mmCIF file of C-alpha atoms in Angstrom:
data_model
loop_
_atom_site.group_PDB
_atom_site.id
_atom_site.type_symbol
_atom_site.label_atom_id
_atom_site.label_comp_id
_atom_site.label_asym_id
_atom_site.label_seq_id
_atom_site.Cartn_x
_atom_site.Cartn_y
_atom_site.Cartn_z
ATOM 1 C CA UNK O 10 18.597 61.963 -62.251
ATOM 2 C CA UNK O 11 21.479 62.668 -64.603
ATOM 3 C CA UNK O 12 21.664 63.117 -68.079
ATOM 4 C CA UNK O 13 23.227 59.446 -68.935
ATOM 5 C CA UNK O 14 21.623 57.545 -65.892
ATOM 6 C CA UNK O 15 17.772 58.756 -67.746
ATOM 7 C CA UNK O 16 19.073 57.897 -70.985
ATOM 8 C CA UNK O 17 20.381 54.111 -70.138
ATOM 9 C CA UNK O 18 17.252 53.825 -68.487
ATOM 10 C CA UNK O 19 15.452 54.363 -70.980
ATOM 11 C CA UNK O 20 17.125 52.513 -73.750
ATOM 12 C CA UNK O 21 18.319 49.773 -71.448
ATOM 13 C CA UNK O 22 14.515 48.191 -72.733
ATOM 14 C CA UNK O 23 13.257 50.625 -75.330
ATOM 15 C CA UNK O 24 10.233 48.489 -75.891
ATOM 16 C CA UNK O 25 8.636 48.728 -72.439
ATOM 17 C CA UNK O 26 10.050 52.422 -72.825
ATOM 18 C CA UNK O 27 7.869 52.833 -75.785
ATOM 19 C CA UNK O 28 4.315 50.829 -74.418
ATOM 20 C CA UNK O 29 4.735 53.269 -71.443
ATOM 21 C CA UNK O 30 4.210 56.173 -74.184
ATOM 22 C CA UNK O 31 1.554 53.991 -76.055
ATOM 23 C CA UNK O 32 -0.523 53.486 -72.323
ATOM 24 C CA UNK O 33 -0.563 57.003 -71.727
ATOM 25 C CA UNK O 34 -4.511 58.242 -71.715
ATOM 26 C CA UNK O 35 -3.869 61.301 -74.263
ATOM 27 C CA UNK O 36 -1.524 58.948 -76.267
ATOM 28 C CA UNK O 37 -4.072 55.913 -76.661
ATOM 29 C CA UNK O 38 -6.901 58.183 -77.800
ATOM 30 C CA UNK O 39 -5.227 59.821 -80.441
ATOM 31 C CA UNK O 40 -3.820 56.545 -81.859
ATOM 32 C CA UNK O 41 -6.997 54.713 -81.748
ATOM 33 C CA UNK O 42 -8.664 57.559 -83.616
ATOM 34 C CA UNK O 43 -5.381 57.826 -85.892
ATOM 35 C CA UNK O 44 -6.176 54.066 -86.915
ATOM 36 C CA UNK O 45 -9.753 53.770 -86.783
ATOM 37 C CA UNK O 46 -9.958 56.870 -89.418
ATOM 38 C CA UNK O 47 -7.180 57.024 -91.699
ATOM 39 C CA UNK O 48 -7.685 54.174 -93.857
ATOM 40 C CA UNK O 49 -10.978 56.277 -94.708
ATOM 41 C CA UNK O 50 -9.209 59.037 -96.025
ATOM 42 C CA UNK O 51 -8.974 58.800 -99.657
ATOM 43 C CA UNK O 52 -7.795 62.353 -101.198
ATOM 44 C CA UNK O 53 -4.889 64.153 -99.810
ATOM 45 C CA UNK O 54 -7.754 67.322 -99.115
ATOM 46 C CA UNK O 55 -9.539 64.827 -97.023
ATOM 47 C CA UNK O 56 -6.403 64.414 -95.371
ATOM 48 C CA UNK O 57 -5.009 67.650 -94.441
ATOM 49 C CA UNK O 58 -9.072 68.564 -93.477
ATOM 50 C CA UNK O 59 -9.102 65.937 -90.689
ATOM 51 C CA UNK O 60 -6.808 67.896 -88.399
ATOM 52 C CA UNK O 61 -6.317 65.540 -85.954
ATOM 53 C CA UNK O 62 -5.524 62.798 -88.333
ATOM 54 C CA UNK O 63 -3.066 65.084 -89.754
ATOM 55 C CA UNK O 64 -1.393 66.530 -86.965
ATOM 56 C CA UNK O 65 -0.988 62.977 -85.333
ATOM 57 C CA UNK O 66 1.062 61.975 -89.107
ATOM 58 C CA UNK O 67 3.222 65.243 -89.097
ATOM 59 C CA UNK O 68 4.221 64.751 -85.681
ATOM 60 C CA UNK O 69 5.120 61.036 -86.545
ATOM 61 C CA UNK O 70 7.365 62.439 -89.246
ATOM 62 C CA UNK O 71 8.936 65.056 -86.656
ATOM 63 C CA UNK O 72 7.053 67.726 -88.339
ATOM 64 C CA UNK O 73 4.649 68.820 -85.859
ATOM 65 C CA UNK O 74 5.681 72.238 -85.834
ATOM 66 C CA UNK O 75 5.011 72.420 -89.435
ATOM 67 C CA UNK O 76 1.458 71.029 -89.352
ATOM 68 C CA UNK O 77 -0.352 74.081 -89.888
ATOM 69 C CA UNK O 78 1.634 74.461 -93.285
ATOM 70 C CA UNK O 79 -1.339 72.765 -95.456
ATOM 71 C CA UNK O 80 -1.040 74.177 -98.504
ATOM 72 C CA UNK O 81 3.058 73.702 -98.464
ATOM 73 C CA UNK O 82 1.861 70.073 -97.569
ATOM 74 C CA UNK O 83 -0.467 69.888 -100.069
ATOM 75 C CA UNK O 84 1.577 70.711 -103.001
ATOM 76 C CA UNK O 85 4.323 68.181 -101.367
ATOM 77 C CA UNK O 86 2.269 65.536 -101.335
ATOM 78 C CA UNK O 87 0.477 66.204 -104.951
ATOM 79 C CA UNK O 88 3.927 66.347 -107.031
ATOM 80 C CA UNK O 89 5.147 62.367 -105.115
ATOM 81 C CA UNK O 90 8.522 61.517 -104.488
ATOM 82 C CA UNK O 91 8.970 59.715 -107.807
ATOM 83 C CA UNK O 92 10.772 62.594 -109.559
ATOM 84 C CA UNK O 93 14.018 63.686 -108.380
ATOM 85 C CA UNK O 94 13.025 66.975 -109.127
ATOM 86 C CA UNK O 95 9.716 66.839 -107.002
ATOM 87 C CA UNK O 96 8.979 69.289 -104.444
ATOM 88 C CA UNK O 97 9.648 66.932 -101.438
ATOM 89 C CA UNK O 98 12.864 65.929 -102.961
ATOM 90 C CA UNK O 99 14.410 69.219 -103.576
ATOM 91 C CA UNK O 100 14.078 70.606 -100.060
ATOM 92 C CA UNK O 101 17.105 69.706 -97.981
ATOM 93 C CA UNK O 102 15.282 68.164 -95.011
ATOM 94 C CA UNK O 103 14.500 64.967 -95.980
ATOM 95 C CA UNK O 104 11.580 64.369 -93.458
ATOM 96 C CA UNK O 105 8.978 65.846 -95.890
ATOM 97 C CA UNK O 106 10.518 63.450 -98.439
ATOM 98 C CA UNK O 107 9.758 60.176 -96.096
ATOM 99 C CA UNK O 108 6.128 61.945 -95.231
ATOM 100 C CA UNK O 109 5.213 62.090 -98.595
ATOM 101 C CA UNK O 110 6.404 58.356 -99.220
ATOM 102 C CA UNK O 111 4.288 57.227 -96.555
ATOM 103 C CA UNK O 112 1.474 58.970 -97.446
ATOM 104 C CA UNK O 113 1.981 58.177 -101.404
ATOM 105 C CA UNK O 114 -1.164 59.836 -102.378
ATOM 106 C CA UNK O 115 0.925 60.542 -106.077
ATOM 107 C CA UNK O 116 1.466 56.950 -106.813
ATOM 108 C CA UNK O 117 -1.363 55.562 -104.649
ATOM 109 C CA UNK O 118 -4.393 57.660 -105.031
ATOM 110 C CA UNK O 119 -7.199 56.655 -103.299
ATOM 111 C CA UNK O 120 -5.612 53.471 -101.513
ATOM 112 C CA UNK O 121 -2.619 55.038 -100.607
ATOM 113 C CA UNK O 122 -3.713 55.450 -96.201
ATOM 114 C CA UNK O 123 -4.275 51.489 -96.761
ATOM 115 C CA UNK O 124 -0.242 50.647 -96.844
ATOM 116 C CA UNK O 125 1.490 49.645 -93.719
ATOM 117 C CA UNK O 126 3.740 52.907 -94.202
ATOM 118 C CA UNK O 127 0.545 54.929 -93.496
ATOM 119 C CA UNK O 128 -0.905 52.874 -90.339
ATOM 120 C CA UNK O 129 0.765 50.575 -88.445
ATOM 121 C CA UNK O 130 4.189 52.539 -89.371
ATOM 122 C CA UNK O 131 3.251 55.356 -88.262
ATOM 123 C CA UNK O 132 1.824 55.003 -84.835
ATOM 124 C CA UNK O 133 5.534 53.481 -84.234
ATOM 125 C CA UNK O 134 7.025 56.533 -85.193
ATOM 126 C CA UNK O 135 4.593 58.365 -83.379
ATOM 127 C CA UNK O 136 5.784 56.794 -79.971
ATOM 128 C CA UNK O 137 9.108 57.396 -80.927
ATOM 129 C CA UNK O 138 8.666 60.618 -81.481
ATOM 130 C CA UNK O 139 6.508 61.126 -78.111
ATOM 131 C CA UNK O 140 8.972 59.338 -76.069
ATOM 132 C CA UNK O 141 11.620 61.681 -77.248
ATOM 133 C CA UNK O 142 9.815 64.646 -76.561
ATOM 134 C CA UNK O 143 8.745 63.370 -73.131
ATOM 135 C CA UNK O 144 12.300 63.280 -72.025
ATOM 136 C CA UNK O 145 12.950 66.739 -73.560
ATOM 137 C CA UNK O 146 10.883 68.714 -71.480
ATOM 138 C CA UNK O 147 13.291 67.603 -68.648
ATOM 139 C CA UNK O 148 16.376 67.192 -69.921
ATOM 140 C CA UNK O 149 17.257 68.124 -73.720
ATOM 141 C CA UNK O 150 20.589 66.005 -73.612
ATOM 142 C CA UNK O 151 18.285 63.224 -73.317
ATOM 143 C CA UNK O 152 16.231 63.835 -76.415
ATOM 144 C CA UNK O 153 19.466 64.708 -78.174
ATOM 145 C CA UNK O 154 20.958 61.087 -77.497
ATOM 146 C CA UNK O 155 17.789 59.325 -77.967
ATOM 147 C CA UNK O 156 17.361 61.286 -81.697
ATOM 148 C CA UNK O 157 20.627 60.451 -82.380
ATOM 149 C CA UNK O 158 20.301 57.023 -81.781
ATOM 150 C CA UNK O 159 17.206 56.910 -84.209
ATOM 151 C CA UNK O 160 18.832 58.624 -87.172
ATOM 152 C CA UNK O 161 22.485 56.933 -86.246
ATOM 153 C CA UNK O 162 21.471 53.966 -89.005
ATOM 154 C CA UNK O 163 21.051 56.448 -91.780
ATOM 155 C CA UNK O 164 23.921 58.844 -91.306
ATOM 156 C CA UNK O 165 26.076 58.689 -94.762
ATOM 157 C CA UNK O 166 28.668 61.354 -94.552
ATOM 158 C CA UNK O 167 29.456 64.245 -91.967
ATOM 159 C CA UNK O 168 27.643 67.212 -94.572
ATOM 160 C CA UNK O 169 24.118 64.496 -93.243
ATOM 161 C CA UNK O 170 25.283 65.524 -89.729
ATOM 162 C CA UNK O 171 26.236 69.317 -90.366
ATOM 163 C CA UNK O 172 22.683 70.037 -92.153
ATOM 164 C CA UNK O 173 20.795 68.444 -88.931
ATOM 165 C CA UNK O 174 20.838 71.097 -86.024
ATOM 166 C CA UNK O 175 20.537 68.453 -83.179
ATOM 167 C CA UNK O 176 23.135 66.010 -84.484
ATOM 168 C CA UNK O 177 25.902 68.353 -85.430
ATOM 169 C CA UNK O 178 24.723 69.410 -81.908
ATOM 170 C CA UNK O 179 25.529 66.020 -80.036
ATOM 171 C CA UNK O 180 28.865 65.351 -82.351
ATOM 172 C CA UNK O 181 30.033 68.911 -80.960
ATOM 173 C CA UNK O 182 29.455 68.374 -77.299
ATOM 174 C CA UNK O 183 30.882 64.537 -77.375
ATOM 175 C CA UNK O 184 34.207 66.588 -78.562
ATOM 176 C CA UNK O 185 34.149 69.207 -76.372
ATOM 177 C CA UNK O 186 33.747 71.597 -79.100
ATOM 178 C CA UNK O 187 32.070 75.056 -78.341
ATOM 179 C CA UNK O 188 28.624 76.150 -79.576
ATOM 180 C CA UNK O 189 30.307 78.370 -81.970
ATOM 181 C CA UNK O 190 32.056 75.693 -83.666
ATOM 182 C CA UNK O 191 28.777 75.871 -85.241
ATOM 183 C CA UNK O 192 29.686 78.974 -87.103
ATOM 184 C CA UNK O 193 32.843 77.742 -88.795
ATOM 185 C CA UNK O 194 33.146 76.729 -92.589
ATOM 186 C CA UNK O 195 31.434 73.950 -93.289
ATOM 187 C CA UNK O 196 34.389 72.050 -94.876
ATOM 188 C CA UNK O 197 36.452 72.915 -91.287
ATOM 189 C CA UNK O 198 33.849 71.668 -89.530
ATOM 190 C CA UNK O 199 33.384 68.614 -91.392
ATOM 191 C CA UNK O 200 36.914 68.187 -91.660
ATOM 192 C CA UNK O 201 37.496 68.389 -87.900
ATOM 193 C CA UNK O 202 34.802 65.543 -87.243
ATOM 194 C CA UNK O 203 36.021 63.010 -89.360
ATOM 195 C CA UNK O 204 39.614 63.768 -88.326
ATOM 196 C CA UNK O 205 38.122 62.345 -84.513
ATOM 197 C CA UNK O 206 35.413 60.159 -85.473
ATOM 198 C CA UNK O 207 35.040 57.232 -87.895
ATOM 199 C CA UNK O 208 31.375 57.559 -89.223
ATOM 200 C CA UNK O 209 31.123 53.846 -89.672
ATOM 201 C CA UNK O 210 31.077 53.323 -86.092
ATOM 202 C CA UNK O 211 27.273 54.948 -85.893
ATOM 203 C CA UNK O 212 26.564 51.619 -87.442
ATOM 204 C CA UNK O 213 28.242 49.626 -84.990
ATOM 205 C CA UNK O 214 25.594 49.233 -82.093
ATOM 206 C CA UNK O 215 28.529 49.184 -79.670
ATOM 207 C CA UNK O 216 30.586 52.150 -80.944
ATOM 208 C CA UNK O 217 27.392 53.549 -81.004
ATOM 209 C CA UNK O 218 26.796 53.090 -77.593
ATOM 210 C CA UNK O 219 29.954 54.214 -76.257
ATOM 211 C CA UNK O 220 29.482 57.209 -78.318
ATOM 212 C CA UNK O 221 26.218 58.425 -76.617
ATOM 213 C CA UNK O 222 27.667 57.623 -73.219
ATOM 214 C CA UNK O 223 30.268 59.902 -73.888
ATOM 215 C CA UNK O 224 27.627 62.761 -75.185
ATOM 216 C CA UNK O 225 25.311 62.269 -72.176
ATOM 217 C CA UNK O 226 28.127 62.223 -70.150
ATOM 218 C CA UNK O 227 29.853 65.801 -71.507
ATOM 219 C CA UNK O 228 26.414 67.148 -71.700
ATOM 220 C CA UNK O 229 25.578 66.554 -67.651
ATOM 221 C CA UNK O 230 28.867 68.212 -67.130
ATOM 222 C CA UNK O 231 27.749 70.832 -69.280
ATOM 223 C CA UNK O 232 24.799 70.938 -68.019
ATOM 224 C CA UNK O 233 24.249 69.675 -64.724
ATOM 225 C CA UNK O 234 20.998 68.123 -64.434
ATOM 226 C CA UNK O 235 18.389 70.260 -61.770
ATOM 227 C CA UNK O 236 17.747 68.845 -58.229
ATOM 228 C CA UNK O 237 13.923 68.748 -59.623
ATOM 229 C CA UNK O 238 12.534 65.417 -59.780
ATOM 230 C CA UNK O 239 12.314 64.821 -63.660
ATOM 231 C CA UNK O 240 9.929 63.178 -65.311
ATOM 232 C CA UNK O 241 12.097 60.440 -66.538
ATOM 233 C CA UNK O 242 12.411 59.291 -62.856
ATOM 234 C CA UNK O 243 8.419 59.799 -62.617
ATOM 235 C CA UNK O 244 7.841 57.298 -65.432
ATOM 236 C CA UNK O 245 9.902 54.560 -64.217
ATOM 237 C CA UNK O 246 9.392 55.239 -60.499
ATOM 238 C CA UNK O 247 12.487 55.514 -59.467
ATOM 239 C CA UNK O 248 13.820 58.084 -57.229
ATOM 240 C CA UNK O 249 16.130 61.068 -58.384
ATOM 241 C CA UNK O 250 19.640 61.428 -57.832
ATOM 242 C CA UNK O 251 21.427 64.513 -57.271
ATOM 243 C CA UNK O 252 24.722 65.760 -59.080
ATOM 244 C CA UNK O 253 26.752 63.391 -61.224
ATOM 245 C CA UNK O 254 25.876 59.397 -60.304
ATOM 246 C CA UNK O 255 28.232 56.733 -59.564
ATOM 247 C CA UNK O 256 27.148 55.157 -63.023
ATOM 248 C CA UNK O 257 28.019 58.543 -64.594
ATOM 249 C CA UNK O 258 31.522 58.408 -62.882
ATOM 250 C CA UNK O 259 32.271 54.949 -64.043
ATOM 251 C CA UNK O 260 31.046 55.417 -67.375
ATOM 252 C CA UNK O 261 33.664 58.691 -67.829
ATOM 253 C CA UNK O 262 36.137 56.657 -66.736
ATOM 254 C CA UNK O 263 35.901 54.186 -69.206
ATOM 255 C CA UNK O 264 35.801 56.821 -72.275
ATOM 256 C CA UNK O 265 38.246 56.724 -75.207
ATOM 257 C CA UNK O 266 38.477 58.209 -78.460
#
């Protein structure tokens, strides 16, 4: 199945998408443990000590990798996000910012896993972040479009999309600019986006749309998906296609800048 055909499949209804993730047997336990425990935790050392409560959070926040970090954690979530100059707030990527919001231990103390932020929130962005790692382990163009789609809403100015690997990755292929575009000046680079896109139109569900049809479809011909049955087309049990789709075809012809 091709890179654009998996992700309209996906997205074409991201809710049942997303209780497909929620039903799966690892998924459910860990969330039902996640909320069944963390409204007990009370000090941020009996939160980083619970490792599976905290490893289920940091992977929410699309900081798995960095959940064996506890004492960089730790001294995150001690100094808050309510001064500028706080810890979380001075390192560039702003997911350990939004962490340490939602787990406001700082301004909270002991009733700070008892906000919506810390429970309900949470497991949301927990399925997010499952269901784009699902796709990934088939198809990376997949997770690309589907992250970009989540962060689309919050995207200010192209130096946002620059400092974030994967999106300055997706804006790059849907111009047919090479990897080492990468390694330009930063002002060039920046420059040479907003002389072809308007960054409004990540706002605009539409533009938005036609956007990521136009990545997906530039990275299948980049990257032509494998005649291995993914598990995109597992999930939704629907047979694979192989080479680019009929859908795919249409969609490129319909493409304008």
């Amino acid at each position: 199945m091709d890179t654009y055909t998996s992700y309209q499949l996906i997205t074409k209804d991201i809710t049942k998408s997303l209780d497909q993730v929620e039903a799966q047997p690892v998924v459910k336990r860990d969330t039902d443990y996640y909320l069944a425990n963390i409204g007990n935790v009370k000090t941020i050392d009996d939160f980083v000590k619970d490792t599976r409560l905290f490893t289920y959070a940091m992977k929410a926040y699309g900081l798995g990798d960095m959940a064996y970090a506890k004492a960089f954690m730790v001294k995150a979530l001690k100094e808050g996000v309510a001064d500028e100059d706080s810890f979380a707030n001075k390192l560039t990527d702003k997911r350990y910012a939004a962490f340490v919001k939602a787990f406001n231990f700082a301004a909270y103390g002991e009733t700070a896993t008892l906000f919506p932020a810390a429970q309900q929130d949470t497991v949301d962005k927990y399925m997010r972040q499952t269901l784009e790692e699902n796709a990934g382990e088939t198809n990376e163009g997949v997770r690309l479009a589907l992250y970009f789609d989540r962060k689309a809403s919050s995207i200010t100015n192209w130096y946002d999309v620059l400092a974030d690997t994967a999106l300055s990755s997706v804006v790059r292929t849907a111009l047919g600019l090479p990897d080492s575009f990468a390694s330009a000046d930063i002002d060039k680079q920046a420059q040479a986006f907003e002389q072809k896109l308007d960054i409004a139109d990540f706002t605009d569900p539409e533009k938005l749309s036609k956007f990521l049809t136009r990545f997906t479809s530039m990275w299948e011909i980049n990257n032509p998906t494998s005649t291995a049955q993914t598990s995109v087309s597992v999930l939704f049990a629907q047979p694979t296609t192989v080479g680019i789709s009929t859908d795919l075809m249409m969609a490129m012809q319909k493409l304008r800048f």
